[in-house]
Amino acid sequence: MIENEEMKQAEQEYSASSIQVLEGLEAVRKRPSMYIGDIGERGLHHLVYEVVDNCIDEAMAGYCTDVDVKILEDNSIRVQDNGRGIPTGMHEKEHRSALEVVLTVLHAGGKFDKSSYKVSGGLHGVGVSCVNALSDLLVAEIHREGKIFVQKYSKGKPITEVKVVGESNDTGTIITFHPDATIFTQTIVYKYDTLAARLRELAYLNKGIRITLTDLREKVDEFVTAEDGERKATGNLVYRSETFYSEQGLREFIDYLDAGAPKLIPEPITVNSDKVIPIDIALQYNTGFSERIYSYVNNIHTIEGGTHLQGFKMGLSRSLKNYAEKNNLLAKFKGDLSPEDFREGLTAVISVKVAEPQFEGQTKTKLGNPEATSAVSQATAAAIDQYLEEHPKEAKTIIEKIVLAATARAAARKAREMVQRKTPMGGAGMPGKLADCSDHDPEKCELFLVEGDSAGGTAKQGRDRRTQAILPLRGKILNVEKAAQDRAFESQEVRNIYTALGVTVAQEDETGEKHMDLSKLRYHKVIIMTDADVDGSHIACLILTFFFRYMFDLIKNGYVYLATPPLYLVKKGKEERYCWTDAQREAATAELGRGSDKGVTVQRYKGLGEMSHDQLWETTMDPSRRVLRQITIENAADAERTFSMLMGDDVPPRRAFIEENAHYANIDA
Ligand code: 0RA
């Protein structure tokens, strides 16, 4: 027994020190994407999540109740918790303080082993040391043992000793860091909404923790929501701030996600089990038609699902099917039930904890551990069995909804077959609005999805007609979340997209994953081109959500892009400069003005329609000059999720939010 413990410890120490040799913080700075995914907006925000994860671990261990996140004026981030505080005493083996070890040794968190649910691979769990490595300044302030300790670092290296700077009766950790702009070359500007969406999600996933976010960069108009849901400005200027706290966790998460949607049953159904692995699930049916399942492992959103999601789907179908058959509720139904029929109008959140998660798939967020399938399937079936037995009225309502879904699916298939019969191979049968290209090699061909007929017209004139096809979309394309399958295919816009692309509807395989046949895909670049304003990004977000839900494989294969039209044209005489950012505009004004801004004009483009077809070609469509942003699975998932976490439905406060500052989060390549 003792021998065993010792061996384990020796093994751990061995692996810790060998990791250390291979991977110093220098390695993190050399190849940051290896550790935090990317060095764009996503990676930048990831630094915050990494620190907050440590606070959540501390809370899960029972030592911390409050986490306070502040965006400081210079885009530094300050994360304060009331946990035990990182230990500051001497670390025997390392001959320096434990604090310094935690902040400068990769994966050192694991040595103290506070939680067994750390993530080994993946993006999370790389530790605060990673944040330290990628910050040009990091200050750690520890309240512990009656004292306040402070140590400062730059680019991962200590620049001061651990100093005692005062006394304190509390305990906790305050980490303040400023991201290194030589690493994060695209941007170091934090987005409040992106952070808010993730912190809100964390609060629901970890009930009982109070997380506050405050933006100290600028004051904004204060709004209050009246009882009738109307939002009114008070005339005060305040720092934007929100507190996220959930007493009941996932069941409240579901209520939030489904706010405004008519419920099918009064309360969400919950699944809780600790038998094999910790499993926490809540689900609700609404009268809508979309299926929304968010799955998490150790608080990480598993975009590509995996064994836990598969287990959930299996358990859900099995339980409902058994109940329906046992109670003779399918007597009048002639067709057959397919797995997806059990999930129409379903909103569910699945959260499991796995000690050694194996993450697979393109994004390394697909759970591979086989034991999760049966564990989740059994727990789900047992909980739903019990619910159905105890709630016969609700059970009947749910089964009726499922039968309806199966009937609609059959009708939808017929409608689709009609469409496909009318459109044999290639050319003939293409949508009237499509201005196709003359080349037929998909590798060379691009389809521009353009907002509005007028911009569509400009694009048609400006394009290279050999390889570039234009499909104008009318206004805001159908919000597919709110439409039934058959209705979605009644939408001309949606049908046009399918027909133009040459693809058919994705089919579910035996593990519940949807795949589509891309062998007849007509374009290998699908480029969403919308105005560079709030409305334009909202429309881009809707189109993206559509692709994410219905044509995931297109994104997965890297076929989906965003066009980036310029925001300004700076002009003096015959000299012109297109600008995409304010900094570029200032530089161009200075350059052309040569000391004075006389004769320099700045034109702000409000929409694509304002550009001439030559300008549109030069700036946005010409392959040799344009900048396309490829949509990654992560970006699309973040956009979709952030969209849901911020403004899932049409309830008044969120509608006001959309109107005030609708913009999609995190779409960049
Ligand atoms: C190592 C060991 C212990 C706590 C922590 C690290 C810790 C890290 C962070 C980062 C942000 N907040 C944090 N809070 C705690 C265990 C402490 C003990 O045993 O007393």
mmCIF file with all atom_site columns, N, CA and C in Angstrom, residues 320-372:
data_model
loop_
_atom_site.group_PDB
_atom_site.id
_atom_site.type_symbol
_atom_site.label_atom_id
_atom_site.label_alt_id
_atom_site.label_comp_id
_atom_site.label_asym_id
_atom_site.label_entity_id
_atom_site.label_seq_id
_atom_site.pdbx_PDB_ins_code
_atom_site.Cartn_x
_atom_site.Cartn_y
_atom_site.Cartn_z
_atom_site.occupancy
_atom_site.B_iso_or_equiv
_atom_site.pdbx_formal_charge
_atom_site.auth_seq_id
_atom_site.auth_comp_id
_atom_site.auth_asym_id
_atom_site.auth_atom_id
_atom_site.pdbx_PDB_model_num
ATOM 1   N N  . LEU A 1 320 ? -37.880 6.966  -23.784 1.00 0.00 ? 320 LEU A N  1
ATOM 2   C CA . LEU A 1 320 ? -39.136 7.470  -24.348 1.00 0.00 ? 320 LEU A CA 1
ATOM 3   C C  . LEU A 1 320 ? -39.832 6.411  -25.193 1.00 0.00 ? 320 LEU A C  1
ATOM 4   N N  . LYS A 1 321 ? -39.036 5.678  -25.948 1.00 0.00 ? 321 LYS A N  1
ATOM 5   C CA . LYS A 1 321 ? -39.613 4.642  -26.821 1.00 0.00 ? 321 LYS A CA 1
ATOM 6   C C  . LYS A 1 321 ? -40.266 3.542  -25.976 1.00 0.00 ? 321 LYS A C  1
ATOM 7   N N  . ASN A 1 322 ? -39.527 3.093  -24.962 1.00 0.00 ? 322 ASN A N  1
ATOM 8   C CA . ASN A 1 322 ? -40.068 2.068  -24.051 1.00 0.00 ? 322 ASN A CA 1
ATOM 9   C C  . ASN A 1 322 ? -41.387 2.506  -23.456 1.00 0.00 ? 322 ASN A C  1
ATOM 10  N N  . TYR A 1 323 ? -41.387 3.735  -22.958 1.00 0.00 ? 323 TYR A N  1
ATOM 11  C CA . TYR A 1 323 ? -42.576 4.240  -22.284 1.00 0.00 ? 323 TYR A CA 1
ATOM 12  C C  . TYR A 1 323 ? -43.750 4.296  -23.255 1.00 0.00 ? 323 TYR A C  1
ATOM 13  N N  . ALA A 1 324 ? -43.486 4.802  -24.449 1.00 0.00 ? 324 ALA A N  1
ATOM 14  C CA . ALA A 1 324 ? -44.552 4.944  -25.448 1.00 0.00 ? 324 ALA A CA 1
ATOM 15  C C  . ALA A 1 324 ? -45.139 3.574  -25.806 1.00 0.00 ? 324 ALA A C  1
ATOM 16  N N  . GLU A 1 325 ? -44.267 2.591  -25.980 1.00 0.00 ? 325 GLU A N  1
ATOM 17  C CA . GLU A 1 325 ? -44.748 1.253  -26.354 1.00 0.00 ? 325 GLU A CA 1
ATOM 18  C C  . GLU A 1 325 ? -45.503 0.599  -25.207 1.00 0.00 ? 325 GLU A C  1
ATOM 19  N N  . LYS A 1 326 ? -44.934 0.713  -24.023 1.00 0.00 ? 326 LYS A N  1
ATOM 20  C CA . LYS A 1 326 ? -45.544 0.092  -22.844 1.00 0.00 ? 326 LYS A CA 1
ATOM 21  C C  . LYS A 1 326 ? -46.936 0.655  -22.580 1.00 0.00 ? 326 LYS A C  1
ATOM 22  N N  . ASN A 1 327 ? -47.094 1.935  -22.862 1.00 0.00 ? 327 ASN A N  1
ATOM 23  C CA . ASN A 1 327 ? -48.376 2.576  -22.570 1.00 0.00 ? 327 ASN A CA 1
ATOM 24  C C  . ASN A 1 327 ? -49.257 2.723  -23.804 1.00 0.00 ? 327 ASN A C  1
ATOM 25  N N  . ASN A 1 328 ? -48.863 2.010  -24.839 1.00 0.00 ? 328 ASN A N  1
ATOM 26  C CA . ASN A 1 328 ? -49.675 1.951  -26.046 1.00 0.00 ? 328 ASN A CA 1
ATOM 27  C C  . ASN A 1 328 ? -49.976 3.334  -26.638 1.00 0.00 ? 328 ASN A C  1
ATOM 28  N N  . LEU A 1 329 ? -48.972 4.195  -26.650 1.00 0.00 ? 329 LEU A N  1
ATOM 29  C CA . LEU A 1 329 ? -49.195 5.562  -27.149 1.00 0.00 ? 329 LEU A CA 1
ATOM 30  C C  . LEU A 1 329 ? -48.875 5.701  -28.638 1.00 0.00 ? 329 LEU A C  1
ATOM 31  N N  . LEU A 1 330 ? -48.412 4.597  -29.244 1.00 0.00 ? 330 LEU A N  1
ATOM 32  C CA . LEU A 1 330 ? -48.048 4.681  -30.659 1.00 0.00 ? 330 LEU A CA 1
ATOM 33  C C  . LEU A 1 330 ? -49.048 3.928  -31.530 1.00 0.00 ? 330 LEU A C  1
ATOM 34  N N  . ALA A 1 331 ? -50.173 3.552  -30.916 1.00 0.00 ? 331 ALA A N  1
ATOM 35  C CA . ALA A 1 331 ? -51.136 2.684  -31.607 1.00 0.00 ? 331 ALA A CA 1
ATOM 36  C C  . ALA A 1 331 ? -51.586 3.265  -32.941 1.00 0.00 ? 331 ALA A C  1
ATOM 37  N N  . LYS A 1 332 ? -51.847 4.578  -32.956 1.00 0.00 ? 332 LYS A N  1
ATOM 38  C CA . LYS A 1 332 ? -52.397 5.166  -34.186 1.00 0.00 ? 332 LYS A CA 1
ATOM 39  C C  . LYS A 1 332 ? -51.321 5.578  -35.177 1.00 0.00 ? 332 LYS A C  1
ATOM 40  N N  . PHE A 1 333 ? -50.059 5.510  -34.730 1.00 0.00 ? 333 PHE A N  1
ATOM 41  C CA . PHE A 1 333 ? -48.966 6.005  -35.566 1.00 0.00 ? 333 PHE A CA 1
ATOM 42  C C  . PHE A 1 333 ? -48.461 4.909  -36.505 1.00 0.00 ? 333 PHE A C  1
ATOM 43  N N  . LYS A 1 334 ? -48.456 5.239  -37.805 1.00 0.00 ? 334 LYS A N  1
ATOM 44  C CA . LYS A 1 334 ? -48.128 4.194  -38.780 1.00 0.00 ? 334 LYS A CA 1
ATOM 45  C C  . LYS A 1 334 ? -46.652 4.199  -39.206 1.00 0.00 ? 334 LYS A C  1
ATOM 46  N N  . GLY A 1 335 ? -46.033 5.354  -39.195 1.00 0.00 ? 335 GLY A N  1
ATOM 47  C CA . GLY A 1 335 ? -44.643 5.459  -39.684 1.00 0.00 ? 335 GLY A CA 1
ATOM 48  C C  . GLY A 1 335 ? -43.643 4.857  -38.710 1.00 0.00 ? 335 GLY A C  1
ATOM 49  N N  . ASP A 1 336 ? -42.365 5.221  -38.884 1.00 0.00 ? 336 ASP A N  1
ATOM 50  C CA . ASP A 1 336 ? -41.393 4.782  -37.882 1.00 0.00 ? 336 ASP A CA 1
ATOM 51  C C  . ASP A 1 336 ? -40.686 5.978  -37.257 1.00 0.00 ? 336 ASP A C  1
ATOM 52  N N  . LEU A 1 337 ? -40.247 5.762  -36.036 1.00 0.00 ? 337 LEU A N  1
ATOM 53  C CA . LEU A 1 337 ? -39.586 6.843  -35.308 1.00 0.00 ? 337 LEU A CA 1
ATOM 54  C C  . LEU A 1 337 ? -38.090 6.788  -35.578 1.00 0.00 ? 337 LEU A C  1
ATOM 55  N N  . SER A 1 338 ? -37.538 7.936  -35.953 1.00 0.00 ? 338 SER A N  1
ATOM 56  C CA . SER A 1 338 ? -36.080 7.964  -36.109 1.00 0.00 ? 338 SER A CA 1
ATOM 57  C C  . SER A 1 338 ? -35.504 8.704  -34.903 1.00 0.00 ? 338 SER A C  1
ATOM 58  N N  . PRO A 1 339 ? -34.236 8.422  -34.565 1.00 0.00 ? 339 PRO A N  1
ATOM 59  C CA . PRO A 1 339 ? -33.671 9.005  -33.340 1.00 0.00 ? 339 PRO A CA 1
ATOM 60  C C  . PRO A 1 339 ? -33.880 10.512 -33.221 1.00 0.00 ? 339 PRO A C  1
ATOM 61  N N  . GLU A 1 340 ? -33.749 11.234 -34.338 1.00 0.00 ? 340 GLU A N  1
ATOM 62  C CA . GLU A 1 340 ? -33.841 12.696 -34.220 1.00 0.00 ? 340 GLU A CA 1
ATOM 63  C C  . GLU A 1 340 ? -35.246 13.174 -33.846 1.00 0.00 ? 340 GLU A C  1
ATOM 64  N N  . ASP A 1 341 ? -36.260 12.330 -34.106 1.00 0.00 ? 341 ASP A N  1
ATOM 65  C CA . ASP A 1 341 ? -37.624 12.718 -33.734 1.00 0.00 ? 341 ASP A CA 1
ATOM 66  C C  . ASP A 1 341 ? -37.759 12.923 -32.221 1.00 0.00 ? 341 ASP A C  1
ATOM 67  N N  . PHE A 1 342 ? -36.935 12.228 -31.461 1.00 0.00 ? 342 PHE A N  1
ATOM 68  C CA . PHE A 1 342 ? -36.994 12.349 -30.001 1.00 0.00 ? 342 PHE A CA 1
ATOM 69  C C  . PHE A 1 342 ? -36.390 13.668 -29.524 1.00 0.00 ? 342 PHE A C  1
ATOM 70  N N  . ARG A 1 343 ? -35.772 14.405 -30.441 1.00 0.00 ? 343 ARG A N  1
ATOM 71  C CA . ARG A 1 343 ? -35.044 15.596 -30.013 1.00 0.00 ? 343 ARG A CA 1
ATOM 72  C C  . ARG A 1 343 ? -35.551 16.879 -30.649 1.00 0.00 ? 343 ARG A C  1
ATOM 73  N N  . GLU A 1 344 ? -36.683 16.825 -31.305 1.00 0.00 ? 344 GLU A N  1
ATOM 74  C CA . GLU A 1 344 ? -37.212 18.056 -31.887 1.00 0.00 ? 344 GLU A CA 1
ATOM 75  C C  . GLU A 1 344 ? -37.751 18.944 -30.763 1.00 0.00 ? 344 GLU A C  1
ATOM 76  N N  . GLY A 1 345 ? -37.335 20.192 -30.748 1.00 0.00 ? 345 GLY A N  1
ATOM 77  C CA . GLY A 1 345 ? -37.772 21.114 -29.706 1.00 0.00 ? 345 GLY A CA 1
ATOM 78  C C  . GLY A 1 345 ? -37.078 20.878 -28.372 1.00 0.00 ? 345 GLY A C  1
ATOM 79  N N  . LEU A 1 346 ? -36.040 20.054 -28.407 1.00 0.00 ? 346 LEU A N  1
ATOM 80  C CA . LEU A 1 346 ? -35.323 19.733 -27.167 1.00 0.00 ? 346 LEU A CA 1
ATOM 81  C C  . LEU A 1 346 ? -34.189 20.724 -26.905 1.00 0.00 ? 346 LEU A C  1
ATOM 82  N N  . THR A 1 347 ? -34.128 21.213 -25.692 1.00 0.00 ? 347 THR A N  1
ATOM 83  C CA . THR A 1 347 ? -32.961 21.979 -25.252 1.00 0.00 ? 347 THR A CA 1
ATOM 84  C C  . THR A 1 347 ? -32.353 21.206 -24.085 1.00 0.00 ? 347 THR A C  1
ATOM 85  N N  . ALA A 1 348 ? -31.078 20.907 -24.187 1.00 0.00 ? 348 ALA A N  1
ATOM 86  C CA . ALA A 1 348 ? -30.447 20.122 -23.131 1.00 0.00 ? 348 ALA A CA 1
ATOM 87  C C  . ALA A 1 348 ? -29.033 20.598 -22.863 1.00 0.00 ? 348 ALA A C  1
ATOM 88  N N  . VAL A 1 349 ? -28.622 20.491 -21.625 1.00 0.00 ? 349 VAL A N  1
ATOM 89  C CA . VAL A 1 349 ? -27.229 20.752 -21.268 1.00 0.00 ? 349 VAL A CA 1
ATOM 90  C C  . VAL A 1 349 ? -26.707 19.522 -20.541 1.00 0.00 ? 349 VAL A C  1
ATOM 91  N N  . ILE A 1 350 ? -25.600 19.016 -21.017 1.00 0.00 ? 350 ILE A N  1
ATOM 92  C CA . ILE A 1 350 ? -24.995 17.814 -20.457 1.00 0.00 ? 350 ILE A CA 1
ATOM 93  C C  . ILE A 1 350 ? -23.635 18.203 -19.910 1.00 0.00 ? 350 ILE A C  1
ATOM 94  N N  . SER A 1 351 ? -23.424 17.934 -18.640 1.00 0.00 ? 351 SER A N  1
ATOM 95  C CA . SER A 1 351 ? -22.134 18.263 -18.050 1.00 0.00 ? 351 SER A CA 1
ATOM 96  C C  . SER A 1 351 ? -21.602 17.053 -17.307 1.00 0.00 ? 351 SER A C  1
ATOM 97  N N  . VAL A 1 352 ? -20.456 16.566 -17.736 1.00 0.00 ? 352 VAL A N  1
ATOM 98  C CA . VAL A 1 352 ? -19.863 15.428 -17.040 1.00 0.00 ? 352 VAL A CA 1
ATOM 99  C C  . VAL A 1 352 ? -18.443 15.778 -16.619 1.00 0.00 ? 352 VAL A C  1
ATOM 100 N N  . LYS A 1 353 ? -17.956 15.036 -15.626 1.00 0.00 ? 353 LYS A N  1
ATOM 101 C CA . LYS A 1 353 ? -16.574 15.227 -15.198 1.00 0.00 ? 353 LYS A CA 1
ATOM 102 C C  . LYS A 1 353 ? -15.839 13.928 -15.473 1.00 0.00 ? 353 LYS A C  1
ATOM 103 N N  . VAL A 1 354 ? -14.708 14.022 -16.095 1.00 0.00 ? 354 VAL A N  1
ATOM 104 C CA . VAL A 1 354 ? -13.926 12.837 -16.433 1.00 0.00 ? 354 VAL A CA 1
ATOM 105 C C  . VAL A 1 354 ? -12.495 13.083 -15.976 1.00 0.00 ? 354 VAL A C  1
ATOM 106 N N  . ALA A 1 355 ? -11.944 12.146 -15.199 1.00 0.00 ? 355 ALA A N  1
ATOM 107 C CA . ALA A 1 355 ? -10.622 12.354 -14.616 1.00 0.00 ? 355 ALA A CA 1
ATOM 108 C C  . ALA A 1 355 ? -9.538  12.432 -15.683 1.00 0.00 ? 355 ALA A C  1
ATOM 109 N N  . GLU A 1 356 ? -9.567  11.512 -16.620 1.00 0.00 ? 356 GLU A N  1
ATOM 110 C CA . GLU A 1 356 ? -8.561  11.572 -17.682 1.00 0.00 ? 356 GLU A CA 1
ATOM 111 C C  . GLU A 1 356 ? -9.246  11.586 -19.036 1.00 0.00 ? 356 GLU A C  1
ATOM 112 N N  . PRO A 1 357 ? -9.752  12.746 -19.405 1.00 0.00 ? 357 PRO A N  1
ATOM 113 C CA . PRO A 1 357 ? -10.505 12.802 -20.654 1.00 0.00 ? 357 PRO A CA 1
ATOM 114 C C  . PRO A 1 357 ? -9.595  12.598 -21.864 1.00 0.00 ? 357 PRO A C  1
ATOM 115 N N  . GLN A 1 358 ? -10.100 11.800 -22.803 1.00 0.00 ? 358 GLN A N  1
ATOM 116 C CA . GLN A 1 358 ? -9.385  11.713 -24.077 1.00 0.00 ? 358 GLN A CA 1
ATOM 117 C C  . GLN A 1 358 ? -10.161 12.558 -25.075 1.00 0.00 ? 358 GLN A C  1
ATOM 118 N N  . PHE A 1 359 ? -9.497  13.572 -25.569 1.00 0.00 ? 359 PHE A N  1
ATOM 119 C CA . PHE A 1 359 ? -10.172 14.450 -26.515 1.00 0.00 ? 359 PHE A CA 1
ATOM 120 C C  . PHE A 1 359 ? -9.708  14.150 -27.932 1.00 0.00 ? 359 PHE A C  1
ATOM 121 N N  . GLU A 1 360 ? -10.690 14.004 -28.811 1.00 0.00 ? 360 GLU A N  1
ATOM 122 C CA . GLU A 1 360 ? -10.381 13.648 -30.199 1.00 0.00 ? 360 GLU A CA 1
ATOM 123 C C  . GLU A 1 360 ? -10.965 14.679 -31.140 1.00 0.00 ? 360 GLU A C  1
ATOM 124 N N  . GLY A 1 361 ? -10.924 14.348 -32.420 1.00 0.00 ? 361 GLY A N  1
ATOM 125 C CA . GLY A 1 361 ? -11.561 15.196 -33.430 1.00 0.00 ? 361 GLY A CA 1
ATOM 126 C C  . GLY A 1 361 ? -10.699 16.380 -33.802 1.00 0.00 ? 361 GLY A C  1
ATOM 127 N N  . GLN A 1 362 ? -11.187 17.105 -34.802 1.00 0.00 ? 362 GLN A N  1
ATOM 128 C CA . GLN A 1 362 ? -10.429 18.220 -35.348 1.00 0.00 ? 362 GLN A CA 1
ATOM 129 C C  . GLN A 1 362 ? -10.148 19.299 -34.306 1.00 0.00 ? 362 GLN A C  1
ATOM 130 N N  . THR A 1 363 ? -11.123 19.517 -33.411 1.00 0.00 ? 363 THR A N  1
ATOM 131 C CA . THR A 1 363 ? -10.967 20.602 -32.451 1.00 0.00 ? 363 THR A CA 1
ATOM 132 C C  . THR A 1 363 ? -10.466 20.089 -31.103 1.00 0.00 ? 363 THR A C  1
ATOM 133 N N  . LYS A 1 364 ? -10.216 18.797 -31.012 1.00 0.00 ? 364 LYS A N  1
ATOM 134 C CA . LYS A 1 364 ? -9.814  18.183 -29.738 1.00 0.00 ? 364 LYS A CA 1
ATOM 135 C C  . LYS A 1 364 ? -10.830 18.497 -28.635 1.00 0.00 ? 364 LYS A C  1
ATOM 136 N N  . THR A 1 365 ? -12.087 18.566 -29.020 1.00 0.00 ? 365 THR A N  1
ATOM 137 C CA . THR A 1 365 ? -13.133 18.744 -28.004 1.00 0.00 ? 365 THR A CA 1
ATOM 138 C C  . THR A 1 365 ? -14.214 17.700 -28.188 1.00 0.00 ? 365 THR A C  1
ATOM 139 N N  . LYS A 1 366 ? -13.819 16.536 -28.677 1.00 0.00 ? 366 LYS A N  1
ATOM 140 C CA . LYS A 1 366 ? -14.785 15.446 -28.821 1.00 0.00 ? 366 LYS A CA 1
ATOM 141 C C  . LYS A 1 366 ? -14.368 14.355 -27.848 1.00 0.00 ? 366 LYS A C  1
ATOM 142 N N  . LEU A 1 367 ? -15.231 14.058 -26.888 1.00 0.00 ? 367 LEU A N  1
ATOM 143 C CA . LEU A 1 367 ? -14.845 13.105 -25.849 1.00 0.00 ? 367 LEU A CA 1
ATOM 144 C C  . LEU A 1 367 ? -14.739 11.695 -26.417 1.00 0.00 ? 367 LEU A C  1
ATOM 145 N N  . GLY A 1 368 ? -13.638 11.007 -26.107 1.00 0.00 ? 368 GLY A N  1
ATOM 146 C CA . GLY A 1 368 ? -13.427 9.669  -26.641 1.00 0.00 ? 368 GLY A CA 1
ATOM 147 C C  . GLY A 1 368 ? -13.596 8.559  -25.614 1.00 0.00 ? 368 GLY A C  1
ATOM 148 N N  . ASN A 1 369 ? -13.584 8.895  -24.318 1.00 0.00 ? 369 ASN A N  1
ATOM 149 C CA . ASN A 1 369 ? -13.638 7.848  -23.296 1.00 0.00 ? 369 ASN A CA 1
ATOM 150 C C  . ASN A 1 369 ? -14.876 6.968  -23.435 1.00 0.00 ? 369 ASN A C  1
ATOM 151 N N  . PRO A 1 370 ? -14.675 5.673  -23.738 1.00 0.00 ? 370 PRO A N  1
ATOM 152 C CA . PRO A 1 370 ? -15.819 4.801  -24.019 1.00 0.00 ? 370 PRO A CA 1
ATOM 153 C C  . PRO A 1 370 ? -16.734 4.617  -22.802 1.00 0.00 ? 370 PRO A C  1
ATOM 154 N N  . GLU A 1 371 ? -16.175 4.682  -21.598 1.00 0.00 ? 371 GLU A N  1
ATOM 155 C CA . GLU A 1 371 ? -16.988 4.424  -20.401 1.00 0.00 ? 371 GLU A CA 1
ATOM 156 C C  . GLU A 1 371 ? -18.094 5.465  -20.226 1.00 0.00 ? 371 GLU A C  1
ATOM 157 N N  . ALA A 1 372 ? -17.924 6.635  -20.867 1.00 0.00 ? 372 ALA A N  1
ATOM 158 C CA . ALA A 1 372 ? -18.923 7.699  -20.706 1.00 0.00 ? 372 ALA A CA 1
ATOM 159 C C  . ALA A 1 372 ? -20.238 7.346  -21.401 1.00 0.00 ? 372 ALA A C  1
#
